[in-house]
mmCIF file of C-alpha atoms and ligand atoms in Angstrom:
data_model
loop_
_atom_site.group_PDB
_atom_site.id
_atom_site.type_symbol
_atom_site.label_atom_id
_atom_site.label_comp_id
_atom_site.label_asym_id
_atom_site.label_seq_id
_atom_site.Cartn_x
_atom_site.Cartn_y
_atom_site.Cartn_z
ATOM 1 C CA MET Y 612 -188.170 -44.477 -148.939
ATOM 2 C CA GLN Y 613 -190.692 -44.380 -146.462
ATOM 3 C CA VAL Y 614 -193.985 -41.633 -146.582
ATOM 4 C CA LEU Y 615 -194.489 -39.722 -143.637
ATOM 5 C CA ILE Y 616 -196.398 -36.971 -144.443
ATOM 6 C CA THR Y 617 -198.855 -37.518 -148.252
ATOM 7 C CA GLU Y 618 -199.279 -35.165 -150.654
ATOM 8 C CA GLU Y 619 -203.167 -35.034 -149.730
ATOM 9 C CA GLN Y 620 -202.075 -33.977 -146.444
ATOM 10 C CA ILE Y 621 -200.039 -31.001 -147.207
ATOM 11 C CA ARG Y 622 -202.275 -29.846 -149.536
ATOM 12 C CA ASP Y 623 -204.940 -29.755 -146.852
ATOM 13 C CA ARG Y 624 -202.782 -28.187 -143.940
ATOM 14 C CA VAL Y 625 -200.858 -25.353 -146.478
ATOM 15 C CA LYS Y 626 -204.785 -24.533 -147.258
ATOM 16 C CA VAL Y 627 -205.502 -24.399 -143.235
ATOM 17 C CA LEU Y 628 -202.439 -22.464 -142.595
ATOM 18 C CA GLY Y 629 -203.048 -20.010 -145.272
ATOM 19 C CA ALA Y 630 -206.085 -19.495 -144.495
ATOM 20 C CA GLN Y 631 -205.054 -18.455 -140.625
ATOM 21 C CA ILE Y 632 -202.441 -15.971 -142.050
ATOM 22 C CA GLU Y 633 -204.810 -14.327 -144.081
ATOM 23 C CA ALA Y 634 -206.938 -14.057 -141.295
ATOM 24 C CA ASP Y 635 -204.355 -13.069 -138.303
ATOM 25 C CA TYR Y 636 -202.683 -10.267 -140.714
ATOM 26 C CA GLN Y 637 -206.481 -8.826 -141.729
ATOM 27 C CA GLY Y 638 -206.144 -7.577 -145.087
ATOM 28 C CA LYS Y 639 -202.569 -5.905 -144.051
ATOM 29 C CA PRO Y 640 -199.946 -5.652 -146.607
ATOM 30 C CA LEU Y 641 -197.681 -8.505 -145.873
ATOM 31 C CA THR Y 642 -194.025 -9.495 -146.890
ATOM 32 C CA ILE Y 643 -193.012 -13.367 -146.946
ATOM 33 C CA VAL Y 644 -189.368 -13.440 -146.934
ATOM 34 C CA ALA Y 645 -188.502 -17.296 -147.928
ATOM 35 C CA VAL Y 646 -185.454 -19.133 -146.972
ATOM 36 C CA LEU Y 647 -184.077 -20.897 -150.125
ATOM 37 C CA THR Y 648 -184.005 -23.700 -151.272
ATOM 38 C CA GLY Y 649 -186.006 -26.007 -149.076
ATOM 39 C CA SER Y 650 -188.808 -23.596 -148.801
ATOM 40 C CA LEU Y 651 -189.776 -23.155 -152.680
ATOM 41 C CA ILE Y 652 -192.269 -25.348 -152.770
ATOM 42 C CA VAL Y 653 -194.354 -24.453 -149.535
ATOM 43 C CA LEU Y 654 -193.892 -20.880 -150.519
ATOM 44 C CA ALA Y 655 -195.372 -21.713 -154.141
ATOM 45 C CA ASP Y 656 -198.441 -23.508 -152.773
ATOM 46 C CA LEU Y 657 -198.493 -21.000 -149.630
ATOM 47 C CA ILE Y 658 -199.108 -18.054 -151.479
ATOM 48 C CA ARG Y 659 -201.446 -18.749 -153.577
ATOM 49 C CA GLN Y 660 -203.771 -19.651 -149.739
ATOM 50 C CA ILE Y 661 -202.988 -16.131 -149.020
ATOM 51 C CA GLY Y 662 -205.592 -13.310 -150.038
ATOM 52 C CA LEU Y 663 -203.633 -10.538 -149.010
ATOM 53 C CA PRO Y 664 -201.639 -7.451 -150.600
ATOM 54 C CA LEU Y 665 -198.484 -10.020 -150.700
ATOM 55 C CA ARG Y 666 -194.669 -9.268 -151.226
ATOM 56 C CA VAL Y 667 -192.553 -12.492 -152.075
ATOM 57 C CA ALA Y 668 -188.562 -12.101 -151.343
ATOM 58 C CA LEU Y 669 -186.417 -14.933 -151.116
ATOM 59 C CA LEU Y 670 -182.749 -15.170 -149.063
ATOM 60 C CA GLN Y 671 -180.579 -18.084 -149.094
ATOM 61 C CA ALA Y 672 -179.197 -19.589 -146.044
ATOM 62 C CA SER Y 673 -177.436 -22.866 -145.843
ATOM 63 C CA SER Y 674 -176.059 -24.674 -142.671
ATOM 64 C CA TYR Y 675 -176.079 -27.828 -143.940
ATOM 65 C CA THR Y 676 -173.000 -28.925 -145.769
ATOM 66 C CA GLY Y 677 -174.181 -32.181 -147.367
ATOM 67 C CA ALA Y 678 -173.980 -34.446 -144.124
ATOM 68 C CA THR Y 679 -177.326 -35.179 -142.489
ATOM 69 C CA THR Y 680 -176.914 -33.738 -139.462
ATOM 70 C CA THR Y 681 -173.817 -31.491 -138.883
ATOM 71 C CA ALA Y 682 -174.802 -27.926 -138.167
ATOM 72 C CA GLY Y 683 -172.112 -25.828 -139.508
ATOM 73 C CA ALA Y 684 -172.017 -21.563 -139.340
ATOM 74 C CA LEU Y 685 -174.759 -20.422 -141.074
ATOM 75 C CA ILE Y 686 -174.373 -18.372 -144.734
ATOM 76 C CA LEU Y 687 -176.294 -16.069 -145.801
ATOM 77 C CA ASN Y 688 -177.118 -14.907 -148.824
ATOM 78 C CA GLU Y 689 -178.958 -11.675 -148.808
ATOM 79 C CA SER Y 690 -178.881 -10.866 -152.638
ATOM 80 C CA PHE Y 691 -182.478 -10.861 -153.324
ATOM 81 C CA ALA Y 692 -183.460 -9.785 -149.638
ATOM 82 C CA PRO Y 693 -186.014 -7.506 -150.305
ATOM 83 C CA ASP Y 694 -186.738 -3.488 -148.349
ATOM 84 C CA VAL Y 695 -188.205 -4.675 -145.333
ATOM 85 C CA ALA Y 696 -188.142 -1.263 -143.405
ATOM 86 C CA GLY Y 697 -191.715 -0.575 -142.193
ATOM 87 C CA ARG Y 698 -193.159 -3.930 -143.654
ATOM 88 C CA ASP Y 699 -194.834 -6.751 -141.838
ATOM 89 C CA VAL Y 700 -192.501 -9.965 -142.493
ATOM 90 C CA LEU Y 701 -193.494 -13.851 -142.519
ATOM 91 C CA LEU Y 702 -190.161 -15.647 -142.687
ATOM 92 C CA LEU Y 703 -190.943 -18.909 -144.320
ATOM 93 C CA ASP Y 704 -189.104 -22.174 -143.863
ATOM 94 C CA ASP Y 705 -189.039 -25.832 -145.331
ATOM 95 C CA ILE Y 706 -188.054 -27.046 -141.573
ATOM 96 C CA LEU Y 707 -187.221 -26.192 -137.641
ATOM 97 C CA ASP Y 708 -184.631 -27.869 -136.649
ATOM 98 C CA THR Y 709 -182.064 -26.888 -133.880
ATOM 99 C CA GLY Y 710 -184.075 -23.222 -134.647
ATOM 100 C CA ARG Y 711 -180.696 -21.463 -135.678
ATOM 101 C CA THR Y 712 -181.315 -20.573 -138.891
ATOM 102 C CA LEU Y 713 -185.097 -18.749 -138.134
ATOM 103 C CA ALA Y 714 -183.121 -16.996 -134.880
ATOM 104 C CA THR Y 715 -180.761 -15.527 -137.082
ATOM 105 C CA LEU Y 716 -183.124 -14.274 -139.619
ATOM 106 C CA VAL Y 717 -185.198 -12.976 -137.061
ATOM 107 C CA ASP Y 718 -182.925 -10.711 -135.730
ATOM 108 C CA ARG Y 719 -181.715 -10.045 -139.157
ATOM 109 C CA MET Y 720 -184.828 -8.781 -140.230
ATOM 110 C CA ARG Y 721 -185.429 -6.534 -137.132
ATOM 111 C CA ASP Y 722 -181.923 -5.027 -137.401
ATOM 112 C CA ARG Y 723 -183.253 -4.542 -141.116
ATOM 113 C CA GLY Y 724 -186.383 -2.416 -139.857
ATOM 114 C CA ALA Y 725 -188.995 -4.527 -140.006
ATOM 115 C CA ARG Y 726 -192.244 -3.506 -138.455
ATOM 116 C CA SER Y 727 -193.032 -7.242 -137.514
ATOM 117 C CA VAL Y 728 -191.442 -10.303 -137.554
ATOM 118 C CA ARG Y 729 -193.441 -14.116 -137.516
ATOM 119 C CA THR Y 730 -192.308 -17.404 -138.448
ATOM 120 C CA ALA Y 731 -193.398 -20.467 -140.511
ATOM 121 C CA VAL Y 732 -192.182 -23.779 -140.978
ATOM 122 C CA LEU Y 733 -193.703 -26.413 -142.671
ATOM 123 C CA LEU Y 734 -192.087 -28.472 -140.313
ATOM 124 C CA ARG Y 735 -191.060 -28.817 -136.505
ATOM 125 C CA LYS Y 736 -188.602 -31.656 -135.891
ATOM 126 C CA LEU Y 737 -189.114 -33.015 -132.125
ATOM 127 C CA GLY Y 738 -186.791 -33.090 -129.539
ATOM 128 C CA ARG Y 739 -183.864 -31.222 -131.501
ATOM 129 C CA GLN Y 740 -184.182 -27.709 -130.796
ATOM 130 C CA GLU Y 741 -181.371 -25.629 -129.666
ATOM 131 C CA VAL Y 742 -182.980 -22.028 -129.512
ATOM 132 C CA HIS Y 743 -185.907 -21.262 -128.121
ATOM 133 C CA LEU Y 744 -188.731 -20.103 -130.829
ATOM 134 C CA GLU Y 745 -191.967 -20.456 -131.118
ATOM 135 C CA PRO Y 746 -193.236 -20.179 -134.817
ATOM 136 C CA ASP Y 747 -195.929 -18.492 -135.532
ATOM 137 C CA TYR Y 748 -197.727 -20.919 -138.216
ATOM 138 C CA CYS Y 749 -196.691 -24.927 -138.172
ATOM 139 C CA GLY Y 750 -197.357 -27.126 -140.876
ATOM 140 C CA PHE Y 751 -196.486 -30.593 -139.117
ATOM 141 C CA THR Y 752 -194.445 -31.790 -136.091
ATOM 142 C CA ILE Y 753 -192.275 -34.542 -137.211
ATOM 143 C CA PRO Y 754 -190.039 -37.304 -134.923
ATOM 144 C CA ASP Y 755 -186.509 -36.715 -135.288
ATOM 145 C CA ALA Y 756 -185.519 -38.616 -138.708
ATOM 146 C CA PHE Y 757 -184.058 -37.213 -141.970
ATOM 147 C CA VAL Y 758 -186.903 -36.391 -144.147
ATOM 148 C CA VAL Y 759 -186.188 -35.145 -147.601
ATOM 149 C CA GLY Y 760 -189.217 -34.038 -150.536
ATOM 150 C CA TYR Y 761 -191.506 -31.167 -151.118
ATOM 151 C CA GLY Y 762 -188.571 -28.515 -151.020
ATOM 152 C CA LEU Y 763 -186.136 -30.758 -148.365
ATOM 153 C CA ASP Y 764 -183.523 -32.749 -149.927
ATOM 154 C CA TYR Y 765 -180.333 -34.245 -149.056
ATOM 155 C CA ASP Y 766 -177.435 -33.355 -150.776
ATOM 156 C CA ASP Y 767 -179.669 -31.268 -153.274
ATOM 157 C CA ASP Y 768 -181.593 -34.521 -154.127
ATOM 158 C CA TYR Y 769 -185.044 -35.279 -153.695
ATOM 159 C CA ARG Y 770 -186.675 -31.838 -153.680
ATOM 160 C CA HIS Y 771 -189.009 -32.593 -156.097
ATOM 161 C CA LEU Y 772 -191.053 -35.409 -154.429
ATOM 162 C CA PRO Y 773 -194.569 -34.502 -154.288
ATOM 163 C CA TYR Y 774 -194.678 -35.659 -150.784
ATOM 164 C CA ILE Y 775 -192.414 -35.867 -147.506
ATOM 165 C CA GLY Y 776 -190.413 -38.970 -146.996
ATOM 166 C CA VAL Y 777 -187.685 -40.113 -144.181
ATOM 167 C CA LEU Y 778 -184.586 -41.026 -145.902
ATOM 168 C CA GLU Y 779 -183.426 -44.742 -144.950
HETATM 169 P P1 IMP T 1973 -181.971 -25.284 -137.936
HETATM 170 O O1 IMP T 1973 -181.352 -24.066 -138.417
HETATM 171 O O2 IMP T 1973 -181.134 -26.362 -137.271
HETATM 172 O O3 IMP T 1973 -182.956 -25.148 -137.714
HETATM 173 O O4 IMP T 1973 -182.003 -25.684 -139.527
HETATM 174 C C1 IMP T 1973 -182.576 -24.979 -140.780
HETATM 175 C C2 IMP T 1973 -182.799 -25.985 -141.658
HETATM 176 O O5 IMP T 1973 -181.769 -26.916 -141.730
HETATM 177 C C3 IMP T 1973 -183.285 -26.343 -142.637
HETATM 178 O O6 IMP T 1973 -183.480 -24.921 -143.813
HETATM 179 C C4 IMP T 1973 -183.252 -27.208 -143.891
HETATM 180 O O7 IMP T 1973 -182.631 -26.740 -144.729
HETATM 181 C C5 IMP T 1973 -181.717 -28.139 -143.169
HETATM 182 N N1 IMP T 1973 -182.798 -29.554 -142.371
HETATM 183 C C6 IMP T 1973 -183.022 -29.369 -140.860
HETATM 184 N N2 IMP T 1973 -183.527 -31.018 -140.878
HETATM 185 C C7 IMP T 1973 -183.350 -31.281 -142.021
HETATM 186 C C8 IMP T 1973 -184.190 -32.698 -143.042
HETATM 187 O O8 IMP T 1973 -184.801 -33.611 -141.359
HETATM 188 N N3 IMP T 1973 -183.834 -32.484 -143.982
HETATM 189 C C9 IMP T 1973 -183.682 -31.748 -144.131
HETATM 190 N N4 IMP T 1973 -183.057 -30.419 -144.235
HETATM 191 C C10 IMP T 1973 -183.020 -30.392 -142.988
HETATM 192 MG MG1 MG T 1974 -183.140 -24.876 -145.479
#
């Protein structure tokens, strides 16, 4: 495993993102909707850096079936999804790859009556995007490699690593 982003780099960057989010929403209540399972760890760290009235909600989206880069159809599970009607929503995912997951979820939140929808990602992979979507908050831009750790998995392994590494 080759370390791409260290634990310290992640911690520093998440702090900055939290401060940006806090400043942008100016004391208004925020609902963070995190995409399971990959965003679990960044969610836990990020929300503790945001001094706003905050709700957390989860939904599950999966498009990968274990193989590294074959994107299939998006499977959505909204059983833990919140009532977002009239609320300012920040969608949070671990990584922006093709952009399909977040683009689909942005539409979904709007359909469900969110007042505003923004997006945050820990990582954004260069040269992979198929859908136009500019994330409002982005931790790191990374090269086109398959990464694991800090929530990101390969076939459900490696999520617990405290750093982001490139799988060889
Ligand atoms: P998108 O819909 O193509 O943007 O895919 C985003 C989802 O693909 C993320 O939520 C991840 O679960 C998964 N994904 C994309 N690239 C990687 C990677 O390098 N490592 C682990 N998961 C990835
Ligand atoms: Mg994911």
